[in-house]
mmCIF file with all atom_site columns, C-alpha atoms in Angstrom:
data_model
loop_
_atom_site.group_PDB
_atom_site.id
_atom_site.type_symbol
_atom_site.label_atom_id
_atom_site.label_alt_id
_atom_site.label_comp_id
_atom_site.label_asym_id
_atom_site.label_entity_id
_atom_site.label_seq_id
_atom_site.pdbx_PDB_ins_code
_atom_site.Cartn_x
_atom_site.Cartn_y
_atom_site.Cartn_z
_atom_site.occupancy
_atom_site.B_iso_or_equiv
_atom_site.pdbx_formal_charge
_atom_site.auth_seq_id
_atom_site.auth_comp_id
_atom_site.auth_asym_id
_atom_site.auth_atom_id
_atom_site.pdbx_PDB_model_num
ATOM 1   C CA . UNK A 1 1   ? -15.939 -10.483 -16.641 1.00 58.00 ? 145 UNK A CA 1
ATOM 2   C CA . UNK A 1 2   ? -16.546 -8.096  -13.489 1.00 74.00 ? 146 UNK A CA 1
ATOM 3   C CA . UNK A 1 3   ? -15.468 -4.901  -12.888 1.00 78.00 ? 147 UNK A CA 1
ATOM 4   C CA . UNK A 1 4   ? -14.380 -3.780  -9.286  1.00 83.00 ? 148 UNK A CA 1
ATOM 5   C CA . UNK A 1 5   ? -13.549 -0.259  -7.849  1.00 87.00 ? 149 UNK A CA 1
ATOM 6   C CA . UNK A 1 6   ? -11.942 -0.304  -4.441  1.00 89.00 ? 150 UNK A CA 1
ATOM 7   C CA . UNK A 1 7   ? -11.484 3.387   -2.878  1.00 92.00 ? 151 UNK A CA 1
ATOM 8   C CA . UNK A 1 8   ? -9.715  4.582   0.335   1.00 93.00 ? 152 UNK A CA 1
ATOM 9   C CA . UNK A 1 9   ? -8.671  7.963   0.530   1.00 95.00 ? 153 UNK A CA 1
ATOM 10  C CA . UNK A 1 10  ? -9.867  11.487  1.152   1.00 96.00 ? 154 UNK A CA 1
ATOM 11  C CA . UNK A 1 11  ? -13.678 11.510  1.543   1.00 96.00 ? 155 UNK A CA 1
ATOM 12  C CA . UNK A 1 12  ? -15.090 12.149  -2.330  1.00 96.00 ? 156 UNK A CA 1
ATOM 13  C CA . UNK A 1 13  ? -18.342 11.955  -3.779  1.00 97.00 ? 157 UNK A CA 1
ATOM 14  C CA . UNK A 1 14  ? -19.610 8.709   -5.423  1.00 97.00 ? 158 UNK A CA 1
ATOM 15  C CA . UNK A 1 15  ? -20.293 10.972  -8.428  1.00 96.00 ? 159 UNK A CA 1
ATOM 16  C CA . UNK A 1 16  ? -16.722 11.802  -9.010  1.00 96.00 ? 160 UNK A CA 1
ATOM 17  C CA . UNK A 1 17  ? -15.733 7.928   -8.482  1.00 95.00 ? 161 UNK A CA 1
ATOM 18  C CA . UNK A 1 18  ? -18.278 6.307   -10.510 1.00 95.00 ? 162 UNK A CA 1
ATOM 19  C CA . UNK A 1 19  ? -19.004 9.129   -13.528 1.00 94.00 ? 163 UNK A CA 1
ATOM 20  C CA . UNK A 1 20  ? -16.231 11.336  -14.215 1.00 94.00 ? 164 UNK A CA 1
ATOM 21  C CA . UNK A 1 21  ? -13.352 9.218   -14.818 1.00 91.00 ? 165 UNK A CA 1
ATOM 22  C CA . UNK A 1 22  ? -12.232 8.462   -18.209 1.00 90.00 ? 166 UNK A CA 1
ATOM 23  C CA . UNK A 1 23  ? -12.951 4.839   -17.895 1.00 87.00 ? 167 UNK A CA 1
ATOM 24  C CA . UNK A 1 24  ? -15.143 5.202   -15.084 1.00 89.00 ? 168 UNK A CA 1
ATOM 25  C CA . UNK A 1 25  ? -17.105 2.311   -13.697 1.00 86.00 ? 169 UNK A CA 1
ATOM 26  C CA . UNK A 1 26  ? -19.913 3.673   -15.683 1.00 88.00 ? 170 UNK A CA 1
ATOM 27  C CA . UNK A 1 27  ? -17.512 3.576   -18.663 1.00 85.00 ? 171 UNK A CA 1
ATOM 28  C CA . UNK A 1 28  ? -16.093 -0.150  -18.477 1.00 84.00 ? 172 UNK A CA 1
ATOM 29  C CA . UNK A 1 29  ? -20.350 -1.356  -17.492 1.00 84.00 ? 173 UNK A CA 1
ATOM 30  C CA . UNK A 1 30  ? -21.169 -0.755  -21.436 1.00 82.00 ? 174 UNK A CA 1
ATOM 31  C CA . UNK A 1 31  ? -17.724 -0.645  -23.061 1.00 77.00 ? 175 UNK A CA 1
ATOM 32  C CA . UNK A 1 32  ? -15.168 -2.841  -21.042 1.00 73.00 ? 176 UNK A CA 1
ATOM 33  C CA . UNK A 1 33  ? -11.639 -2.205  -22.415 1.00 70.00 ? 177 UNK A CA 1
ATOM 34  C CA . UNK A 1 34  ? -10.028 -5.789  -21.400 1.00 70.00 ? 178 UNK A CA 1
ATOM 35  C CA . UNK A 1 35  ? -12.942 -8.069  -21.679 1.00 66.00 ? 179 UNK A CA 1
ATOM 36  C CA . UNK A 1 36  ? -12.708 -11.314 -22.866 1.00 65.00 ? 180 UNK A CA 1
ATOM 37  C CA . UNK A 1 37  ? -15.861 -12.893 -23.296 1.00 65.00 ? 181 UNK A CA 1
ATOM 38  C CA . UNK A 1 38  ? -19.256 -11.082 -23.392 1.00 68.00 ? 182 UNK A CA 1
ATOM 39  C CA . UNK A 1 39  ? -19.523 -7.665  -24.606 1.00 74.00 ? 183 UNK A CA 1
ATOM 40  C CA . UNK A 1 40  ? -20.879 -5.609  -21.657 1.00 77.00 ? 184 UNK A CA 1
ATOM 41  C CA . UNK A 1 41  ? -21.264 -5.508  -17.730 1.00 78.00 ? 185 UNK A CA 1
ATOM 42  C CA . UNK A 1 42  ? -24.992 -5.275  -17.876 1.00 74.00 ? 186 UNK A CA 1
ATOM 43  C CA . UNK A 1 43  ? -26.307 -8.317  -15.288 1.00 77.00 ? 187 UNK A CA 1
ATOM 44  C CA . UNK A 1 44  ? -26.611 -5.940  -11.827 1.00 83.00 ? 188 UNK A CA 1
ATOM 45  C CA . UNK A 1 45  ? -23.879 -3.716  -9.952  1.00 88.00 ? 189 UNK A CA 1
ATOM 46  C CA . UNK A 1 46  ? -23.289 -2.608  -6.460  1.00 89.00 ? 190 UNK A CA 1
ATOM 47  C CA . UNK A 1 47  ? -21.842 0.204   -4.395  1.00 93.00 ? 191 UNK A CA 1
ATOM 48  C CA . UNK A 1 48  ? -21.157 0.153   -0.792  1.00 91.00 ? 192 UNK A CA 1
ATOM 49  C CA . UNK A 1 49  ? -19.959 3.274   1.600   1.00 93.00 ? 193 UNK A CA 1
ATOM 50  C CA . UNK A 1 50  ? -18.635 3.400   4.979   1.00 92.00 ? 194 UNK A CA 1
ATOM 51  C CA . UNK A 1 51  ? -19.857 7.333   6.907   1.00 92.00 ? 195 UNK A CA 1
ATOM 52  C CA . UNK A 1 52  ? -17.705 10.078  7.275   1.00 88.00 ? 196 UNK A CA 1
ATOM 53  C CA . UNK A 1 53  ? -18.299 10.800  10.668  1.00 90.00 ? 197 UNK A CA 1
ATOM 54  C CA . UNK A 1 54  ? -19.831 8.301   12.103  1.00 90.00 ? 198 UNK A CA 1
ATOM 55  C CA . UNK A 1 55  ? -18.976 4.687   13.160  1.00 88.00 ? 199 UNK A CA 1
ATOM 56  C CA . UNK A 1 56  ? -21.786 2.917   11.660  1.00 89.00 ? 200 UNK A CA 1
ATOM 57  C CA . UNK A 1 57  ? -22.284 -0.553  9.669   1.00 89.00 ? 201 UNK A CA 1
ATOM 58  C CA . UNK A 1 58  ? -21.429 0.637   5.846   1.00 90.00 ? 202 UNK A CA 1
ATOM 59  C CA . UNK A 1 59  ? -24.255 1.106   3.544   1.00 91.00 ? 203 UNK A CA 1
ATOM 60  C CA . UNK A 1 60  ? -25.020 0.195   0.196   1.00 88.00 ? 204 UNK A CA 1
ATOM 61  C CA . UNK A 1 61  ? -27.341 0.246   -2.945  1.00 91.00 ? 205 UNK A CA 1
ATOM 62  C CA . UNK A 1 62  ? -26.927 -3.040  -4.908  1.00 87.00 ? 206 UNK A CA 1
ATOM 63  C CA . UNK A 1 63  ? -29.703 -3.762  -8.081  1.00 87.00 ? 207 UNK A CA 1
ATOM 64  C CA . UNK A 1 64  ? -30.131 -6.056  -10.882 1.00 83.00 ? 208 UNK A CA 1
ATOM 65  C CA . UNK A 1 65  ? -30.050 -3.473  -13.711 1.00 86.00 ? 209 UNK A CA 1
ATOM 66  C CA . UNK A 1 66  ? -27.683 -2.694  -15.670 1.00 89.00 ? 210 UNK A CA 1
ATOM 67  C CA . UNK A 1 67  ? -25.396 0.378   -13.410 1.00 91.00 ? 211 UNK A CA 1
ATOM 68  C CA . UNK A 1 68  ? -26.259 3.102   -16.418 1.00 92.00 ? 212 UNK A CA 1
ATOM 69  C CA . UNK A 1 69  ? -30.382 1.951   -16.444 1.00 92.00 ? 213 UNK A CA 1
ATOM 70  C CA . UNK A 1 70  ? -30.624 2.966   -12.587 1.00 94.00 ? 214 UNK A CA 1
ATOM 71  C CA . UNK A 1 71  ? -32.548 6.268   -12.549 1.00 95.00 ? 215 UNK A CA 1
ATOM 72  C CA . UNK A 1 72  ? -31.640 6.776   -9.000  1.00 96.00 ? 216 UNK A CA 1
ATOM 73  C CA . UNK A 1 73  ? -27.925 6.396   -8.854  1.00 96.00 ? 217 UNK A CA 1
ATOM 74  C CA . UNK A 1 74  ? -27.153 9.606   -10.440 1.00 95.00 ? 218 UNK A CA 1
ATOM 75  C CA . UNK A 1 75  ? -28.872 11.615  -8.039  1.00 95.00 ? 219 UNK A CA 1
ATOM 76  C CA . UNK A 1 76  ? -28.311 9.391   -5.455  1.00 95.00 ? 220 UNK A CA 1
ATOM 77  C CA . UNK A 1 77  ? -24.498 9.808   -5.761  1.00 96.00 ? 221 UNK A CA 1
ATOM 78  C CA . UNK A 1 78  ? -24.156 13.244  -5.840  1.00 96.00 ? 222 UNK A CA 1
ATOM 79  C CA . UNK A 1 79  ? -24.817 13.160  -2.220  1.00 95.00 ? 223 UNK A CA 1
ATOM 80  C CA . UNK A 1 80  ? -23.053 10.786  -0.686  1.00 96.00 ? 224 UNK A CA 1
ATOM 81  C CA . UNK A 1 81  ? -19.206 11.404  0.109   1.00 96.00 ? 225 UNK A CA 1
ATOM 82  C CA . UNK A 1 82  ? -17.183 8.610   1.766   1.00 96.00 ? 226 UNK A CA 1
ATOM 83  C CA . UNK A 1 83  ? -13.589 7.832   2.114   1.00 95.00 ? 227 UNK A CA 1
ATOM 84  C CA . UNK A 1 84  ? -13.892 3.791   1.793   1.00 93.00 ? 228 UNK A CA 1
ATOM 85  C CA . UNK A 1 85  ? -16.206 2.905   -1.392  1.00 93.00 ? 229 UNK A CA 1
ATOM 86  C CA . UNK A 1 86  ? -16.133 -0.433  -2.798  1.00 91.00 ? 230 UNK A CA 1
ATOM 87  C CA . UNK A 1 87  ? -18.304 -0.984  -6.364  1.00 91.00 ? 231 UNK A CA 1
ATOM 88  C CA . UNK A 1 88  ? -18.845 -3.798  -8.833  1.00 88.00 ? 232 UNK A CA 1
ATOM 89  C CA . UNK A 1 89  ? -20.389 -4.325  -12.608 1.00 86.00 ? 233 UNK A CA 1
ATOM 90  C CA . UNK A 1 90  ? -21.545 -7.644  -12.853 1.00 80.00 ? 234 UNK A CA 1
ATOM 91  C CA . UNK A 1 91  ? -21.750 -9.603  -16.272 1.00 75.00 ? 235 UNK A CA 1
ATOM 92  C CA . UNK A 1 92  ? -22.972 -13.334 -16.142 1.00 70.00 ? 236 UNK A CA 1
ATOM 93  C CA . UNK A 1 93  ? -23.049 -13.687 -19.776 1.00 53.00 ? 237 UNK A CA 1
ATOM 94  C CA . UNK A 1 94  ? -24.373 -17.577 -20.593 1.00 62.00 ? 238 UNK A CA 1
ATOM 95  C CA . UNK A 1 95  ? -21.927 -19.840 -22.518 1.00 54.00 ? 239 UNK A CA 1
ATOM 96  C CA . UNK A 1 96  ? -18.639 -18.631 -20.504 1.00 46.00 ? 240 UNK A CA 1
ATOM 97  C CA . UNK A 1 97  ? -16.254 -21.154 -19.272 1.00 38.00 ? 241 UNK A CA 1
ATOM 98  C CA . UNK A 1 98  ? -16.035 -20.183 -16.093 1.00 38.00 ? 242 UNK A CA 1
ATOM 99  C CA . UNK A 1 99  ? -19.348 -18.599 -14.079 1.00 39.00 ? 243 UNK A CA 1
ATOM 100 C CA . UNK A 1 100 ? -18.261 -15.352 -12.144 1.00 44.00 ? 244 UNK A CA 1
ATOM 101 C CA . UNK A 1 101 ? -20.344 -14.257 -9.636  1.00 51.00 ? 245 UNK A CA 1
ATOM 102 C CA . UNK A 1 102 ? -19.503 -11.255 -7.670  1.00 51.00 ? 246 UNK A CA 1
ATOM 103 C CA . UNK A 1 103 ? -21.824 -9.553  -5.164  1.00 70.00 ? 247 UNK A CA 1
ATOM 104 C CA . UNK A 1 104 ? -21.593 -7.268  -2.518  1.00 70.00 ? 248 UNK A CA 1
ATOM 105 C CA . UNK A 1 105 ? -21.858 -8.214  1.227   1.00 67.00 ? 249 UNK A CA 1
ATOM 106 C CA . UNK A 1 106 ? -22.384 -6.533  4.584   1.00 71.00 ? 250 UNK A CA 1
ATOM 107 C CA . UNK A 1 107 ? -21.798 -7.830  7.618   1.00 71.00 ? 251 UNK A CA 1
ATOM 108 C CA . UNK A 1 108 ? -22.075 -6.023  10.740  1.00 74.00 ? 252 UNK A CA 1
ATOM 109 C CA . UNK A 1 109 ? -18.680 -3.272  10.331  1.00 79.00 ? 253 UNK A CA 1
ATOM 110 C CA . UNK A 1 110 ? -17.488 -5.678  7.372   1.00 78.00 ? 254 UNK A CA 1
ATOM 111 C CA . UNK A 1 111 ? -17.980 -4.637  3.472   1.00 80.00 ? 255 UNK A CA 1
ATOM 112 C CA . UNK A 1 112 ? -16.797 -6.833  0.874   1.00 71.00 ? 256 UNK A CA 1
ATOM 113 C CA . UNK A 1 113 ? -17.061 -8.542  -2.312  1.00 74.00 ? 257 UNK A CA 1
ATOM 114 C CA . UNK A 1 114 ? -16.131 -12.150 -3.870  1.00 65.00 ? 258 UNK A CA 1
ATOM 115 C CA . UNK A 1 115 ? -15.312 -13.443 -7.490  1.00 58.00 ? 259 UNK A CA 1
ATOM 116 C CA . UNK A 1 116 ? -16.130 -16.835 -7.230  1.00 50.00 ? 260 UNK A CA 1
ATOM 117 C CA . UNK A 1 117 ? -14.995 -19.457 -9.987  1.00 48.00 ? 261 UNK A CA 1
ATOM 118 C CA . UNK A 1 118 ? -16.955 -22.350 -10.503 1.00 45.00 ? 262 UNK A CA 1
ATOM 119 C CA . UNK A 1 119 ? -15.162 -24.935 -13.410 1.00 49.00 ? 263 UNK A CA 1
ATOM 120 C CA . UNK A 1 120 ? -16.138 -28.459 -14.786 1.00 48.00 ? 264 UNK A CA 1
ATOM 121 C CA . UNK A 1 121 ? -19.193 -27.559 -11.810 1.00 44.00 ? 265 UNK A CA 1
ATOM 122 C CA . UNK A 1 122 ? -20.988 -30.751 -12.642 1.00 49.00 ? 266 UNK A CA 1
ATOM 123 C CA . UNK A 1 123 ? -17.709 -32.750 -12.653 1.00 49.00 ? 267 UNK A CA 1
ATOM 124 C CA . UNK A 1 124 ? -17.181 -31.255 -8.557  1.00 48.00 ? 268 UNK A CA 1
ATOM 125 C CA . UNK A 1 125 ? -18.494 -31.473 -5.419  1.00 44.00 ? 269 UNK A CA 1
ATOM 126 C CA . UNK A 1 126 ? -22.046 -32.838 -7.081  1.00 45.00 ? 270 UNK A CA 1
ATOM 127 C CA . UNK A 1 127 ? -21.127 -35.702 -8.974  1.00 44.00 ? 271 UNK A CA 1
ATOM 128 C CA . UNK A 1 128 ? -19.692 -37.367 -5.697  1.00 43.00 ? 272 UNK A CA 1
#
């Protein structure tokens, strides 16, 4: 299971969104309240800004770490404010029924993120 956090608001820092919540992002990477299979989020994460002030293509800082093993993040998100974050945790844990994949994509002005669900994938599109 993935974790998403989808912010659009007042500008705030990516500190406040991703560390001090209760069940922060940070929080749910290494003890997920509602997951069903797997124990942790620990298989990469991703966090992508639009600028305050100026109209720019967003930016982001995606890696394959787990989100609390990233030395640079904390500093990192201290200073950057935004008011249109979008952030994942990513678990691909082998041996679940259906394989989540959820990544974060930039396109031009466009940020976003996809759960895809592949089932029965060698009974699909490949077996024909």
């Amino acid at each position: 299971m993935c974790c998403l956090l989808a912010y659009l608001d007042s500008p705030i820092s990516l500190e406040h969104l991703l560390y001090k919540p209760e069940h922060s992002l940070i929080v749910q990477s290494y003890q997920p309240r509602e997951m069903i299979s797997g124990v942790i989020n620990a298989d990469g994460f991703g966090v992508g800004w639009y600028h305050n002030q100026k109209d720019t293509d967003p930016f982001f800082y995606k890696n394959t770490l787990p989100i609390w093993n990233d030395i640079n993040l904390p500093s990192l998100s201290r200073y950057v404010e935004s008011k249109c974050v979008l952030a994942y945790v990513r678990s691909a844990t082998p041996g679940q029924a259906i394989a989540l994949k959820l990544e974060l994509y930039c396109s031009s002005m466009i940020l976003l993120t996809m759960a895809m669900c592949f089932t029965d994938w060698g009974k699909g599109l490949l077996s024909k």
